[in-house]
Amino acid sequence: MEPSTSSNAFSFLSKGWREVRDSADADLRLMKDRANSFRNLATSFDRELENFFNSAAPPPPFSVPAMRSSPPQEIEFVKNLQPKLSEIRRVYSSPDFSKKVLEKWKPKARIRIDLSAIRKAIVSEVEEEEGDEVVEFERGKRGRKLSLKEFWDWGEWKGESEAPDWEPIRKLKSRFKELEKNSEFLENFKSSLKSICRDPQESKEVPPLDVPELLAYFVKQSRPFLDQLGVRREICDKIVESLYSKRKNQLLLQSLSGQESAVVGNGNIDDELDLRIASVLQSTGHRYDGGFWPHPAKHDASDNERHVAIVTTASLPWMTGTAVNPLFRAAYLSQSAKQKVTLLIPWLCKSDQELVYPSNVTFTSPEEQEAYIRNWLEERVGFKADFKISFYPGKFSKSRRSILPAGDTSQFIPSRDADIAILEEPEHLNWYHHGKRWTDKFNHVVGIVHTNYLEYIKREKNGAVQAFLVKHINNWVTRAYCHKVLRLSASTQDLPKSVICNVHGVNPKFLIIGEKIAAERELGQKAFTKGAYFLGKMVWAKGYKELIDLLAMRKTDLDGFKLDVFGNGEDANEVQSAARRLDLNLNFQKGRDHADDSLHGYKVFINPSISDVLCTATAEALAMGKFVVCADHPSNEFFMSFPNCLTYKTSDDFVAKVKEALENDPYPLTPEQRYQLSWEAATQRFMEYSELDKILNNEKDGAKSSTHSKKLITKSVSMPNLAEAVDGGLAFAHYCLTGNELLRLCSGAIPGTRDYDKQHCKDLNLLPPEVENPIYGW
């Protein structure tokens, strides 16, 4: 085996050597051919020069006489050049030239010809014949005239290895260098070329949709309808995931294109399914640009002037959350120069004002009430708020203890200002709304949920049945009329398109009171001289039932405990009678403003209510530096981060927290905690969670997700949106039902509130409804 192995190795080496030798011979032959071709080129150049010299001989006898009489400057000029050219011909036609070229041949070598002798001859000859005559050449942008000598020197080779660029070439190179600095332009240009010259093989076939995928997409898009039927969102998500997961696993096993692989496997089932459907539709060339429901023309925001309309269900002097908080929101939003703000509040006729407004305060005109509201606001915020106040017709419902709109509320915002709408209590505003759809008139509609209506309704007769109906009606109207819904706490109904965020602050006056009390305590003064108190509208649902139950249950444990109660309301007599019957140590007093001087000395605020969404009085007590004892409930979740908030779960905890608060002093608020309670922080949270900051900065909704911004598939234009069709259908059905007076009365509406009445026309200077909205017929 060894001789055979040696012979094979020798044959392999000899074969390799032959290949190397043949390659080297081929390279040498190529170099010789190049040298010979250059020598032939020099010979041809020599032949051309000889022809040129022969052409300079005297003209034949039959030439034109006028030509012979002209001065022979060109012929003499060529004769002077002949010795120099002969020298060049002799150098480059020598037999050693090829050898020198082969010796000095390099990959980037350059053969330079010394033309200095020719230059000297040409310049000297021309200067002798023409003197100071110049040749016109443009140099740079100044267009200066150059002499022939200057022009030759301008193009002379300065270096030993490289020749300088001619001026136009140098400028062209500098332009290219400037262009290279603009990398973004080059990248866009390259990507455009790639998209134009893309290989057809790059776009592989997209696998077709199967039945489970279609069912999953149908269930996903049917969530609004299923939600109305009582099917929870979690169940719909599980159905979609189970139907799509099998197909997803199959797609991951296949060889997919870069685009398809980005669609599948990002972890979000909804987005994966949307992009999967879009990719299939895009592969077929289908584009969906329309919708089942027409979209009317809206406010044009191209002039960069945005308008925000805040619509609420109550107004001062009624001291309720939906009257106070929207007023502060309008004031702080108006501080920004990005938008103009309008606050739209209800106008009540004098008979309703006497039922609603405290202390028999009434107004004869909207201007009078507007002046009252502005004065009240400026006293508390400390600045003059620049926003508009408008009124819409409203009526007070005694059974619901709230104000309901009369007529189409949206018509009181002019179309030119219909840009962004903030609906305070959107379900309340739209229960009986019979008018234009908010999302059709406005570019962006945000709803803010203030009240836990289900908790109130459950306390009434047949409350379970009523709560079931109201729950689905609330889902119906908020889905049909809002783009985004903000819930102040998790204690509210889980509405479609909703997120949880506290977007309310406290009156700046309470923060000032808190700073004053903290300063007194730092000086060693006793700021809190009183014990515990409770303040709120005196109705059972505002926590009075829970308060009396706790005190009655733990009466012996709280022996000697005295509680002052401040409030007015419809249930005042019943509440006081129950307290006397149970012999509770409660001192009832008339309701007053929480910022009243008589309340500054109390150290503990007790609020056992579980029906509130976000108790304003609790936030005000914390801002004043007091202890707060409240239930461990979702409505109080925002306050639990403050050290002075003491929460309880059981009646035993309630007793322990009350004693702890009475025996200790509250912690002073830090600057961060004070800011968290302020309206500046609340406005910042509102702008973020409502996505109003992006809209006012002209940012697109699709830019929220950096992942989606990198996708090549645009969902919104490539496939229909069943959710929009469902929302449009719900709005149309609601419009039809609320137009029937019998159905309105059966559902609890105030008679005659589909349109405003004559008294509203007189107070607000409105045209009668039959003139504003005429009905044509035969």
Short mmCIF file of C-alpha atoms in Angstrom, two decimals, residues 218-228 231 233 236-238 240 269-270 479 722 726:
data_model
loop_
_atom_site.label_atom_id
_atom_site.label_comp_id
_atom_site.label_asym_id
_atom_site.label_seq_id
_atom_site.Cartn_x
_atom_site.Cartn_y
_atom_site.Cartn_z
CA PHE A 218 -64.67 36.14 12.64
CA VAL A 219 -64.81 35.64 16.42
CA LYS A 220 -62.19 38.36 16.95
CA GLN A 221 -64.12 40.88 14.88
CA SER A 222 -67.42 39.86 16.49
CA ARG A 223 -66.30 40.79 20.02
CA PRO A 224 -68.49 43.93 20.16
CA PHE A 225 -71.60 41.92 19.24
CA LEU A 226 -70.72 39.04 21.57
CA ASP A 227 -70.06 41.55 24.35
CA GLN A 228 -73.62 42.81 23.98
CA VAL A 231 -69.94 36.84 26.37
CA ARG A 233 -63.76 39.17 26.37
CA CYS A 236 -63.47 35.30 23.08
CA ASP A 237 -59.68 35.54 23.47
CA LYS A 238 -59.43 31.85 24.40
CA VAL A 240 -59.42 32.91 19.04
CA ILE A 269 -52.43 36.71 18.83
CA ASP A 270 -54.58 39.66 17.70
CA ARG A 479 -68.87 51.56 21.90
CA LEU A 722 -65.80 44.36 11.15
CA VAL A 726 -70.61 46.75 14.23
#
